[in-house]
């Protein structure tokens, strides 16, 4: 029996709610690189490093670790980043 990450499941459900009106397109793509995905989501959020860290619930040092590619974000962290990037106003509600 496979154990599911409850945080990942919760964020996936929230993502479905937020993106319910966005048309889904099916594309074949390679498995995404967490570092590339992080860069895209981080830049797309328009938030400063400290604001982004606060919204993510991590330290500025952790964001800098992701940016320097010494640490990779978890799937749950990438989900949360996609939600923040889609709606940066969430960052003020989360923090």
Tab-separated table of N, CA and C in Angstrom:
chain	number	residue	atom	x	y	z
A	1	UNK	N	0.840	-1.185	0.000
A	1	UNK	CA	0.000	0.000	0.000
A	1	UNK	C	0.887	1.251	0.000
A	2	UNK	N	0.590	2.151	-0.916
A	2	UNK	CA	1.374	3.365	-1.051
A	2	UNK	C	0.887	4.415	-0.058
A	3	UNK	N	1.826	5.014	0.681
A	3	UNK	CA	1.478	6.089	1.604
A	3	UNK	C	1.436	7.401	0.840
A	4	UNK	N	0.406	8.167	1.057
A	4	UNK	CA	0.261	9.445	0.382
A	4	UNK	C	0.639	10.565	1.340
A	5	UNK	N	1.251	11.577	0.778
A	5	UNK	CA	1.632	12.757	1.544
A	5	UNK	C	0.386	13.633	1.695
A	6	UNK	N	-0.161	13.773	2.909
A	6	UNK	CA	-1.411	14.538	3.076
A	6	UNK	C	-1.263	15.999	2.660
A	7	UNK	N	-0.098	16.579	2.879
A	7	UNK	CA	0.114	17.974	2.481
A	7	UNK	C	0.039	18.099	0.958
A	8	UNK	N	0.656	17.158	0.258
A	8	UNK	CA	0.639	17.166	-1.205
A	8	UNK	C	-0.789	16.982	-1.713
A	9	UNK	N	-1.526	16.075	-1.098
A	9	UNK	CA	-2.912	15.820	-1.492
A	9	UNK	C	-3.779	17.060	-1.278
A	10	UNK	N	-3.605	17.725	-0.153
A	10	UNK	CA	-4.374	18.936	0.148
A	10	UNK	C	-4.061	20.038	-0.864
A	11	UNK	N	-2.770	20.224	-1.148
A	11	UNK	CA	-2.383	21.254	-2.110
A	11	UNK	C	-2.877	20.905	-3.515
A	12	UNK	N	-2.892	19.634	-3.860
A	12	UNK	CA	-3.407	19.207	-5.170
A	12	UNK	C	-4.894	19.540	-5.288
A	13	UNK	N	-5.636	19.317	-4.213
A	13	UNK	CA	-7.065	19.640	-4.216
A	13	UNK	C	-7.281	21.143	-4.352
A	14	UNK	N	-6.500	21.919	-3.624
A	14	UNK	CA	-6.600	23.372	-3.704
A	14	UNK	C	-6.233	23.852	-5.103
A	15	UNK	N	-5.234	23.232	-5.691
A	15	UNK	CA	-4.824	23.581	-7.051
A	15	UNK	C	-5.962	23.313	-8.041
A	16	UNK	N	-6.668	22.206	-7.876
A	16	UNK	CA	-7.799	21.895	-8.759
A	16	UNK	C	-8.900	22.944	-8.630
A	17	UNK	N	-9.119	23.430	-7.425
A	17	UNK	CA	-10.137	24.456	-7.210
A	17	UNK	C	-9.728	25.764	-7.875
A	18	UNK	N	-8.482	26.166	-7.682
A	18	UNK	CA	-8.015	27.445	-8.222
A	18	UNK	C	-7.960	27.428	-9.738
A	19	UNK	N	-7.530	26.300	-10.307
A	19	UNK	CA	-7.370	26.226	-11.758
A	19	UNK	C	-8.563	25.594	-12.465
A	20	UNK	N	-9.719	25.507	-11.810
A	20	UNK	CA	-10.875	24.818	-12.394
A	20	UNK	C	-11.369	25.487	-13.674
A	21	UNK	N	-11.212	26.801	-13.795
A	21	UNK	CA	-11.694	27.514	-14.974
A	21	UNK	C	-10.631	27.665	-16.060
A	22	UNK	N	-9.426	27.180	-15.794
A	22	UNK	CA	-8.351	27.269	-16.779
A	22	UNK	C	-8.426	26.039	-17.673
A	23	UNK	N	-8.528	26.242	-18.995
A	23	UNK	CA	-8.604	25.073	-19.876
A	23	UNK	C	-7.341	24.222	-19.760
A	24	UNK	N	-7.545	22.930	-19.630
A	24	UNK	CA	-6.425	21.997	-19.509
A	24	UNK	C	-6.018	21.524	-20.896
A	25	UNK	N	-4.743	21.628	-21.189
A	25	UNK	CA	-4.230	21.114	-22.447
A	25	UNK	C	-3.319	19.953	-22.129
A	26	UNK	N	-3.418	18.953	-22.940
A	26	UNK	CA	-2.589	17.777	-22.730
A	26	UNK	C	-1.358	17.908	-23.603
A	27	UNK	N	-0.211	17.916	-22.965
A	27	UNK	CA	1.043	17.993	-23.702
A	27	UNK	C	1.965	16.916	-23.189
A	28	UNK	N	2.747	16.404	-24.086
A	28	UNK	CA	3.762	15.443	-23.689
A	28	UNK	C	5.018	16.230	-23.375
A	29	UNK	N	5.497	16.063	-22.195
A	29	UNK	CA	6.712	16.765	-21.813
A	29	UNK	C	7.548	15.878	-20.920
A	30	UNK	N	8.806	16.215	-20.869
A	30	UNK	CA	9.697	15.462	-20.012
A	30	UNK	C	9.353	15.765	-18.562
A	31	UNK	N	9.770	14.860	-17.693
A	31	UNK	CA	9.566	15.095	-16.270
A	31	UNK	C	10.235	16.418	-15.906
A	32	UNK	N	9.499	17.268	-15.233
A	32	UNK	CA	10.022	18.599	-14.948
A	32	UNK	C	11.173	18.548	-13.944
A	33	UNK	N	12.084	19.436	-14.153
A	33	UNK	CA	13.225	19.591	-13.265
A	33	UNK	C	12.789	20.517	-12.131
A	34	UNK	N	12.921	20.088	-10.861
A	34	UNK	CA	12.449	20.942	-9.761
A	34	UNK	C	13.132	22.301	-9.719
A	35	UNK	N	14.398	22.372	-10.152
A	35	UNK	CA	15.098	23.653	-10.132
A	35	UNK	C	14.537	24.591	-11.196
A	36	UNK	N	14.283	24.071	-12.389
A	36	UNK	CA	13.717	24.874	-13.468
A	36	UNK	C	12.303	25.307	-13.107
A	37	UNK	N	11.548	24.389	-12.554
A	37	UNK	CA	10.176	24.685	-12.123
A	37	UNK	C	10.184	25.769	-11.047
A	38	UNK	N	11.104	25.663	-10.100
A	38	UNK	CA	11.214	26.667	-9.042
A	38	UNK	C	11.478	28.041	-9.638
A	39	UNK	N	12.443	28.128	-10.559
A	39	UNK	CA	12.792	29.419	-11.157
A	39	UNK	C	11.581	30.036	-11.855
A	40	UNK	N	10.851	29.228	-12.609
A	40	UNK	CA	9.677	29.719	-13.332
A	40	UNK	C	8.620	30.231	-12.351
A	41	UNK	N	8.354	29.454	-11.315
A	41	UNK	CA	7.315	29.826	-10.352
A	41	UNK	C	7.744	31.021	-9.506
A	42	UNK	N	8.983	31.043	-9.105
A	42	UNK	CA	9.500	32.135	-8.260
A	42	UNK	C	9.433	33.458	-9.019
A	43	UNK	N	9.925	33.462	-10.248
A	43	UNK	CA	9.909	34.690	-11.050
A	43	UNK	C	8.480	35.100	-11.384
A	44	UNK	N	7.625	34.136	-11.631
A	44	UNK	CA	6.241	34.423	-11.980
A	44	UNK	C	5.419	34.994	-10.839
A	45	UNK	N	5.873	34.778	-9.621
A	45	UNK	CA	5.118	35.277	-8.466
A	45	UNK	C	5.234	36.792	-8.328
A	46	UNK	N	6.351	37.358	-8.784
A	46	UNK	CA	6.558	38.794	-8.658
A	46	UNK	C	6.863	39.242	-7.237
A	47	UNK	N	7.067	38.285	-6.338
A	47	UNK	CA	7.343	38.620	-4.935
A	47	UNK	C	8.840	38.765	-4.701
A	48	UNK	N	9.186	39.610	-3.732
A	48	UNK	CA	10.580	39.726	-3.305
A	48	UNK	C	10.957	38.449	-2.559
A	49	UNK	N	12.244	38.210	-2.424
A	49	UNK	CA	12.726	36.987	-1.786
A	49	UNK	C	12.143	36.794	-0.395
A	50	UNK	N	12.140	37.848	0.418
A	50	UNK	CA	11.623	37.719	1.783
A	50	UNK	C	10.115	37.491	1.793
A	51	UNK	N	9.383	38.122	0.869
A	51	UNK	CA	7.937	37.917	0.776
A	51	UNK	C	7.632	36.480	0.336
A	52	UNK	N	8.403	36.007	-0.631
A	52	UNK	CA	8.217	34.651	-1.138
A	52	UNK	C	8.509	33.635	-0.029
A	53	UNK	N	9.585	33.848	0.712
A	53	UNK	CA	9.935	32.945	1.814
A	53	UNK	C	8.831	32.920	2.867
A	54	UNK	N	8.312	34.075	3.203
A	54	UNK	CA	7.242	34.163	4.204
A	54	UNK	C	5.990	33.431	3.716
A	55	UNK	N	5.639	33.633	2.445
A	55	UNK	CA	4.460	32.964	1.885
A	55	UNK	C	4.640	31.452	1.862
A	56	UNK	N	5.867	30.993	1.636
A	56	UNK	CA	6.155	29.568	1.581
A	56	UNK	C	6.301	28.960	2.973
A	57	UNK	N	6.492	29.808	3.978
A	57	UNK	CA	6.683	29.297	5.334
A	57	UNK	C	8.083	28.754	5.551
A	58	UNK	N	9.042	29.301	4.806
A	58	UNK	CA	10.437	28.885	4.945
A	58	UNK	C	11.301	30.115	5.179
A	59	UNK	N	12.550	29.874	5.500
A	59	UNK	CA	13.474	30.989	5.715
A	59	UNK	C	13.964	31.536	4.375
A	60	UNK	N	14.446	32.774	4.424
A	60	UNK	CA	15.057	33.370	3.239
A	60	UNK	C	16.251	32.515	2.822
A	61	UNK	N	16.968	31.967	3.796
A	61	UNK	CA	18.117	31.106	3.496
A	61	UNK	C	17.697	29.899	2.652
A	62	UNK	N	16.525	29.331	2.930
A	62	UNK	CA	16.062	28.182	2.145
A	62	UNK	C	15.769	28.598	0.705
A	63	UNK	N	15.140	29.754	0.522
A	63	UNK	CA	14.877	30.245	-0.833
A	63	UNK	C	16.203	30.436	-1.566
A	64	UNK	N	17.197	30.974	-0.871
A	64	UNK	CA	18.512	31.159	-1.487
A	64	UNK	C	19.162	29.812	-1.816
A	65	UNK	N	18.918	28.798	-0.998
A	65	UNK	CA	19.420	27.448	-1.292
A	65	UNK	C	18.778	26.913	-2.569
A	66	UNK	N	17.476	27.140	-2.733
A	66	UNK	CA	16.783	26.717	-3.952
A	66	UNK	C	17.348	27.464	-5.154
A	67	UNK	N	17.540	28.792	-4.985
A	67	UNK	CA	18.044	29.607	-6.092
A	67	UNK	C	19.452	29.196	-6.506
A	68	UNK	N	20.258	28.775	-5.559
A	68	UNK	CA	21.634	28.373	-5.865
A	68	UNK	C	21.720	26.904	-6.294
A	69	UNK	N	20.585	26.218	-6.272
A	69	UNK	CA	20.476	24.808	-6.676
A	69	UNK	C	21.247	23.855	-5.757
A	70	UNK	N	21.412	24.264	-4.497
A	70	UNK	CA	22.012	23.360	-3.511
A	70	UNK	C	20.955	22.468	-2.872
A	71	UNK	N	19.728	22.946	-2.829
A	71	UNK	CA	18.581	22.190	-2.308
A	71	UNK	C	17.491	22.227	-3.359
A	72	UNK	N	16.760	21.124	-3.492
A	72	UNK	CA	15.633	21.158	-4.424
A	72	UNK	C	14.328	21.151	-3.634
A	73	UNK	N	13.358	21.901	-4.133
A	73	UNK	CA	12.068	21.939	-3.448
A	73	UNK	C	11.341	20.601	-3.564
A	74	UNK	N	10.570	20.273	-2.547
A	74	UNK	CA	9.789	19.039	-2.548
A	74	UNK	C	8.588	19.211	-3.486
A	75	UNK	N	7.951	18.114	-3.868
A	75	UNK	CA	6.729	18.241	-4.686
A	75	UNK	C	5.660	19.105	-4.011
A	76	UNK	N	5.511	18.994	-2.703
A	76	UNK	CA	4.519	19.813	-1.989
A	76	UNK	C	4.890	21.294	-2.064
A	77	UNK	N	6.170	21.595	-1.917
A	77	UNK	CA	6.607	22.993	-2.002
A	77	UNK	C	6.375	23.538	-3.409
A	78	UNK	N	6.622	22.727	-4.428
A	78	UNK	CA	6.362	23.170	-5.800
A	78	UNK	C	4.872	23.424	-6.030
A	79	UNK	N	4.017	22.595	-5.444
A	79	UNK	CA	2.562	22.804	-5.553
A	79	UNK	C	2.173	24.145	-4.932
A	80	UNK	N	2.699	24.394	-3.723
A	80	UNK	CA	2.386	25.648	-3.050
A	80	UNK	C	2.900	26.830	-3.868
A	81	UNK	N	4.080	26.692	-4.450
A	81	UNK	CA	4.627	27.757	-5.297
A	81	UNK	C	3.716	28.028	-6.485
A	82	UNK	N	3.173	26.967	-7.086
A	82	UNK	CA	2.298	27.172	-8.251
A	82	UNK	C	1.028	27.919	-7.846
A	83	UNK	N	0.533	27.652	-6.643
A	83	UNK	CA	-0.653	28.364	-6.159
A	83	UNK	C	-0.337	29.831	-5.891
A	84	UNK	N	0.820	30.100	-5.309
A	84	UNK	CA	1.231	31.477	-5.028
A	84	UNK	C	1.475	32.225	-6.334
A	85	UNK	N	2.095	31.555	-7.294
A	85	UNK	CA	2.371	32.182	-8.581
A	85	UNK	C	1.067	32.497	-9.313
A	86	UNK	N	0.086	31.622	-9.221
A	86	UNK	CA	-1.200	31.839	-9.882
A	86	UNK	C	-1.976	32.982	-9.245
A	87	UNK	N	-1.795	33.154	-7.943
A	87	UNK	CA	-2.527	34.195	-7.236
A	87	UNK	C	-1.638	34.763	-6.134
A	88	UNK	N	-0.748	35.714	-6.481
A	88	UNK	CA	0.176	36.267	-5.479
A	88	UNK	C	-0.520	36.856	-4.251
A	89	UNK	N	-1.794	37.228	-4.376
A	89	UNK	CA	-2.529	37.766	-3.214
A	89	UNK	C	-2.645	36.705	-2.123
A	90	UNK	N	-2.562	35.418	-2.497
A	90	UNK	CA	-2.593	34.343	-1.499
A	90	UNK	C	-1.439	34.478	-0.516
A	91	UNK	N	-0.324	35.024	-0.978
A	91	UNK	CA	0.851	35.136	-0.114
A	91	UNK	C	0.561	35.984	1.116
A	92	UNK	N	-0.285	36.981	0.952
A	92	UNK	CA	-0.631	37.834	2.094
A	92	UNK	C	-1.589	37.109	3.035
A	93	UNK	N	-2.418	36.219	2.477
A	93	UNK	CA	-3.358	35.459	3.294
A	93	UNK	C	-2.670	34.313	4.017
A	94	UNK	N	-1.644	33.728	3.381
A	94	UNK	CA	-0.934	32.593	3.967
A	94	UNK	C	-0.030	33.054	5.090
A	95	UNK	N	0.657	34.176	4.855
A	95	UNK	CA	1.670	34.637	5.815
A	95	UNK	C	1.078	35.063	7.133
